[in-house]
């Protein structure tokens, strides 16, 4: 009796796409105090002053908002692609909010929630409130969590400082819109402080938060506290920050009260460690120095987290190297002694400052003096060497107030002094570039693998909106024809010092996701078992052989489990058949790879069971297996009852591959 056994069917290459969709956010839910009884359905809370804030890292954002009622609220979040007809999907993730009463004169309540588990290169939509009472929907987009990026730094909007609240808000909104139209992929908006002119003036806060622009709901704002923000609780309540130390020493005069804001905080965004200080904390009431506490905070953060980033950027409000009215302030002279040596020793790369409502870029400063006395004014490329630090002061981003550049004196050309620069006597000794045209501007910082690029960019001209100029507070020195919106005031590339030897850098791209698949090894010919031999005693016929080898390849980064199984149907010869259960096998791994383990032996159903008439495992790879290729085989054993009619029978072995 001749019996022909199965061949595998299908195309030459069998490809299985692995892990196509990622599961949505694994969220931590933060619970907190300060929530009272929910507002009644008849009196829903009014939700306003929504702002998107920076989180502890790229995968987080903090949303803060104002509520007219003391109601339990939350943030609802979903990938924008899943929003249909303005409706969030049923499985949208929610983050419970915490908050407390607003201390400002208008009353009300503030809420905040931290969004965690964000995925890179994803557009998200969010809204705040509760079922039946949601805010409008806003959107933001994450980008690659590794590699180069840009952030924008804004000096002193100080809404209300000109005396024209409306025009200050319009100017601020215009700078946001202009800067982000020019830099739509900027990933952070960093504050230089003084968001408003009066700390608890909610009209000013509302204007700052976006009556003319939604950009503060679309890009994360990294808040800094200024001297005009510190005298009330509104700053803390409107701008909740991550990793914040609110010890008393980080508050004005070293005293934490129920009506003041403060704190130092840090976050890591891609390759930059940002450390933000409350420079209103200066001399503590107990006689100890607030600056000493700040230096302790900076030292601890860099010690614990400095190795997690390529660059360290400090941000605080009170500029110690600036060109205008505050350049000779007593507190800044003291800080000019307290801070620079510590910053040099700690390896700080860049310091961003506000307060003086004018633009300046320092020379590289090391230990309170020029790092290189020969560095030329306005030099476009600087090389810090060990200990060199660049200090930048931003001009007004709103046009509400400008300070004119002041003149050097004879008080010295290092340390606390305000003497003239020997290379440019009209400037202070520490400033490579000083500028005041009475036009709005912002600072763009490009973070690159081998340098930081700093640019001061005009966001306005003499024309409106420019409240300080419009009200006659400042004569405008800008010529729009030669210095239009978007033109560059100053540009410098900082090439940080890296080591005494040579460092070697390489960028590792995101690997292709890979794939899992299998092929019949070689020509997929008929597996011919020849003529079955009658066994002793005449109880059954038996034929043996081997399947054509199967090559399995798994190059997926997920290292997800996989399996190959097979089953055989009935053997047929015209209208004659016998069951596939009579075929059994012994799987084997002929060439190891891809974590392949052979399946169990399956005996012919002639002896017991169903043989290969039901799906049986040929081989499998467990979760976490190594990537690679394996060659699989199996010895076949076919036992056929003697009552099966004579004939030439064929059956088909169907191979199935599964992967996660």
PDB file of N, CA, C and O in Angstrom, residues 180-207:
ATOM      1  N   UNK A 180       5.419  81.092  18.054  1.00  0.00           N
ATOM      2  CA  UNK A 180       5.066  79.698  17.792  1.00  0.00           C
ATOM      3  C   UNK A 180       4.676  79.462  16.338  1.00  0.00           C
ATOM      4  O   UNK A 180       4.772  78.334  15.850  1.00  0.00           O
ATOM      5  N   UNK A 181       4.276  80.507  15.644  1.00  0.00           N
ATOM      6  CA  UNK A 181       4.110  80.372  14.197  1.00  0.00           C
ATOM      7  C   UNK A 181       5.474  80.168  13.541  1.00  0.00           C
ATOM      8  O   UNK A 181       5.615  79.394  12.590  1.00  0.00           O
ATOM      9  N   UNK A 182       6.493  80.848  14.075  1.00  0.00           N
ATOM     10  CA  UNK A 182       7.845  80.699  13.539  1.00  0.00           C
ATOM     11  C   UNK A 182       8.504  79.409  14.013  1.00  0.00           C
ATOM     12  O   UNK A 182       9.406  78.893  13.347  1.00  0.00           O
ATOM     13  N   UNK A 183       8.070  78.894  15.155  1.00  0.00           N
ATOM     14  CA  UNK A 183       8.692  77.706  15.757  1.00  0.00           C
ATOM     15  C   UNK A 183       7.607  76.733  16.223  1.00  0.00           C
ATOM     16  O   UNK A 183       7.477  76.446  17.413  1.00  0.00           O
ATOM     17  N   UNK A 184       6.821  76.198  15.292  1.00  0.00           N
ATOM     18  CA  UNK A 184       5.675  75.369  15.694  1.00  0.00           C
ATOM     19  C   UNK A 184       6.069  74.083  16.409  1.00  0.00           C
ATOM     20  O   UNK A 184       5.255  73.505  17.125  1.00  0.00           O
ATOM     21  N   UNK A 185       7.306  73.638  16.230  1.00  0.00           N
ATOM     22  CA  UNK A 185       7.748  72.405  16.882  1.00  0.00           C
ATOM     23  C   UNK A 185       8.523  72.656  18.170  1.00  0.00           C
ATOM     24  O   UNK A 185       9.126  71.717  18.710  1.00  0.00           O
ATOM     25  N   UNK A 186       8.541  73.902  18.639  1.00  0.00           N
ATOM     26  CA  UNK A 186       9.140  74.165  19.946  1.00  0.00           C
ATOM     27  C   UNK A 186       8.438  73.291  20.983  1.00  0.00           C
ATOM     28  O   UNK A 186       7.217  73.093  20.924  1.00  0.00           O
ATOM     29  N   UNK A 187       9.195  72.778  21.942  1.00  0.00           N
ATOM     30  CA  UNK A 187       8.611  71.790  22.855  1.00  0.00           C
ATOM     31  C   UNK A 187       8.326  72.329  24.244  1.00  0.00           C
ATOM     32  O   UNK A 187       7.550  71.726  24.992  1.00  0.00           O
ATOM     33  N   UNK A 188       8.942  73.442  24.620  1.00  0.00           N
ATOM     34  CA  UNK A 188       8.706  74.033  25.934  1.00  0.00           C
ATOM     35  C   UNK A 188       8.626  75.546  25.794  1.00  0.00           C
ATOM     36  O   UNK A 188       9.314  76.140  24.963  1.00  0.00           O
ATOM     37  N   UNK A 189       7.818  76.169  26.644  1.00  0.00           N
ATOM     38  CA  UNK A 189       7.783  77.615  26.791  1.00  0.00           C
ATOM     39  C   UNK A 189       8.261  77.905  28.211  1.00  0.00           C
ATOM     40  O   UNK A 189       7.606  77.525  29.185  1.00  0.00           O
ATOM     41  N   UNK A 190       9.397  78.575  28.327  1.00  0.00           N
ATOM     42  CA  UNK A 190      10.036  78.775  29.626  1.00  0.00           C
ATOM     43  C   UNK A 190       9.872  80.222  30.050  1.00  0.00           C
ATOM     44  O   UNK A 190      10.149  81.154  29.284  1.00  0.00           O
ATOM     45  N   UNK A 191       9.445  80.415  31.274  1.00  0.00           N
ATOM     46  CA  UNK A 191       9.136  81.736  31.818  1.00  0.00           C
ATOM     47  C   UNK A 191      10.350  82.364  32.481  1.00  0.00           C
ATOM     48  O   UNK A 191      11.124  81.692  33.153  1.00  0.00           O
ATOM     49  N   UNK A 192      10.478  83.707  32.311  1.00  0.00           N
ATOM     50  CA  UNK A 192      11.479  84.460  33.056  1.00  0.00           C
ATOM     51  C   UNK A 192      10.921  85.131  34.280  1.00  0.00           C
ATOM     52  O   UNK A 192      11.638  85.861  34.984  1.00  0.00           O
ATOM     53  N   UNK A 193       9.633  84.884  34.577  1.00  0.00           N
ATOM     54  CA  UNK A 193       9.023  85.459  35.766  1.00  0.00           C
ATOM     55  C   UNK A 193       8.195  86.689  35.480  1.00  0.00           C
ATOM     56  O   UNK A 193       8.170  87.224  34.366  1.00  0.00           O
ATOM     57  N   UNK A 194       7.482  87.177  36.513  1.00  0.00           N
ATOM     58  CA  UNK A 194       6.565  88.316  36.410  1.00  0.00           C
ATOM     59  C   UNK A 194       5.524  88.089  35.325  1.00  0.00           C
ATOM     60  O   UNK A 194       5.429  88.819  34.333  1.00  0.00           O
ATOM     61  N   UNK A 195       4.714  87.063  35.533  1.00  0.00           N
ATOM     62  CA  UNK A 195       3.600  86.825  34.623  1.00  0.00           C
ATOM     63  C   UNK A 195       2.621  87.999  34.657  1.00  0.00           C
ATOM     64  O   UNK A 195       2.058  88.369  33.619  1.00  0.00           O
ATOM     65  N   UNK A 196       2.425  88.577  35.848  1.00  0.00           N
ATOM     66  CA  UNK A 196       1.472  89.675  36.014  1.00  0.00           C
ATOM     67  C   UNK A 196       2.141  90.802  36.799  1.00  0.00           C
ATOM     68  O   UNK A 196       3.227  90.635  37.361  1.00  0.00           O
ATOM     69  N   UNK A 197       1.466  91.936  36.867  1.00  0.00           N
ATOM     70  CA  UNK A 197       2.004  93.090  37.599  1.00  0.00           C
ATOM     71  C   UNK A 197       1.609  93.063  39.067  1.00  0.00           C
ATOM     72  O   UNK A 197       2.385  93.479  39.930  1.00  0.00           O
ATOM     73  N   UNK A 198       0.400  92.549  39.353  1.00  0.00           N
ATOM     74  CA  UNK A 198      -0.095  92.490  40.734  1.00  0.00           C
ATOM     75  C   UNK A 198      -0.455  91.049  41.049  1.00  0.00           C
ATOM     76  O   UNK A 198      -1.321  90.454  40.392  1.00  0.00           O
ATOM     77  N   UNK A 199       0.167  90.511  42.074  1.00  0.00           N
ATOM     78  CA  UNK A 199       0.168  89.066  42.297  1.00  0.00           C
ATOM     79  C   UNK A 199      -1.214  88.432  42.338  1.00  0.00           C
ATOM     80  O   UNK A 199      -1.405  87.325  41.833  1.00  0.00           O
ATOM     81  N   UNK A 200      -2.191  89.091  42.957  1.00  0.00           N
ATOM     82  CA  UNK A 200      -3.504  88.474  43.121  1.00  0.00           C
ATOM     83  C   UNK A 200      -4.577  89.119  42.257  1.00  0.00           C
ATOM     84  O   UNK A 200      -5.766  89.009  42.558  1.00  0.00           O
ATOM     85  N   UNK A 201      -4.193  89.776  41.197  1.00  0.00           N
ATOM     86  CA  UNK A 201      -5.159  90.420  40.311  1.00  0.00           C
ATOM     87  C   UNK A 201      -5.614  89.408  39.263  1.00  0.00           C
ATOM     88  O   UNK A 201      -4.894  89.118  38.304  1.00  0.00           O
ATOM     89  N   UNK A 202      -6.811  88.868  39.440  1.00  0.00           N
ATOM     90  CA  UNK A 202      -7.287  87.810  38.546  1.00  0.00           C
ATOM     91  C   UNK A 202      -7.546  88.310  37.128  1.00  0.00           C
ATOM     92  O   UNK A 202      -7.439  87.546  36.163  1.00  0.00           O
ATOM     93  N   UNK A 203      -7.870  89.589  36.963  1.00  0.00           N
ATOM     94  CA  UNK A 203      -8.044  90.123  35.613  1.00  0.00           C
ATOM     95  C   UNK A 203      -6.717  90.057  34.857  1.00  0.00           C
ATOM     96  O   UNK A 203      -6.671  89.724  33.668  1.00  0.00           O
ATOM     97  N   UNK A 204      -5.630  90.363  35.551  1.00  0.00           N
ATOM     98  CA  UNK A 204      -4.312  90.266  34.927  1.00  0.00           C
ATOM     99  C   UNK A 204      -3.959  88.819  34.630  1.00  0.00           C
ATOM    100  O   UNK A 204      -3.410  88.509  33.563  1.00  0.00           O
ATOM    101  N   UNK A 205      -4.261  87.920  35.556  1.00  0.00           N
ATOM    102  CA  UNK A 205      -3.989  86.497  35.313  1.00  0.00           C
ATOM    103  C   UNK A 205      -4.789  85.987  34.122  1.00  0.00           C
ATOM    104  O   UNK A 205      -4.270  85.242  33.282  1.00  0.00           O
ATOM    105  N   UNK A 206      -6.047  86.382  34.035  1.00  0.00           N
ATOM    106  CA  UNK A 206      -6.867  85.935  32.904  1.00  0.00           C
ATOM    107  C   UNK A 206      -6.293  86.429  31.584  1.00  0.00           C
ATOM    108  O   UNK A 206      -6.302  85.710  30.571  1.00  0.00           O
ATOM    109  N   UNK A 207      -5.790  87.661  31.572  1.00  0.00           N
ATOM    110  CA  UNK A 207      -5.191  88.204  30.360  1.00  0.00           C
ATOM    111  C   UNK A 207      -3.905  87.463  30.018  1.00  0.00           C
ATOM    112  O   UNK A 207      -3.656  87.119  28.854  1.00  0.00           O
TER     113      UNK A 207
END
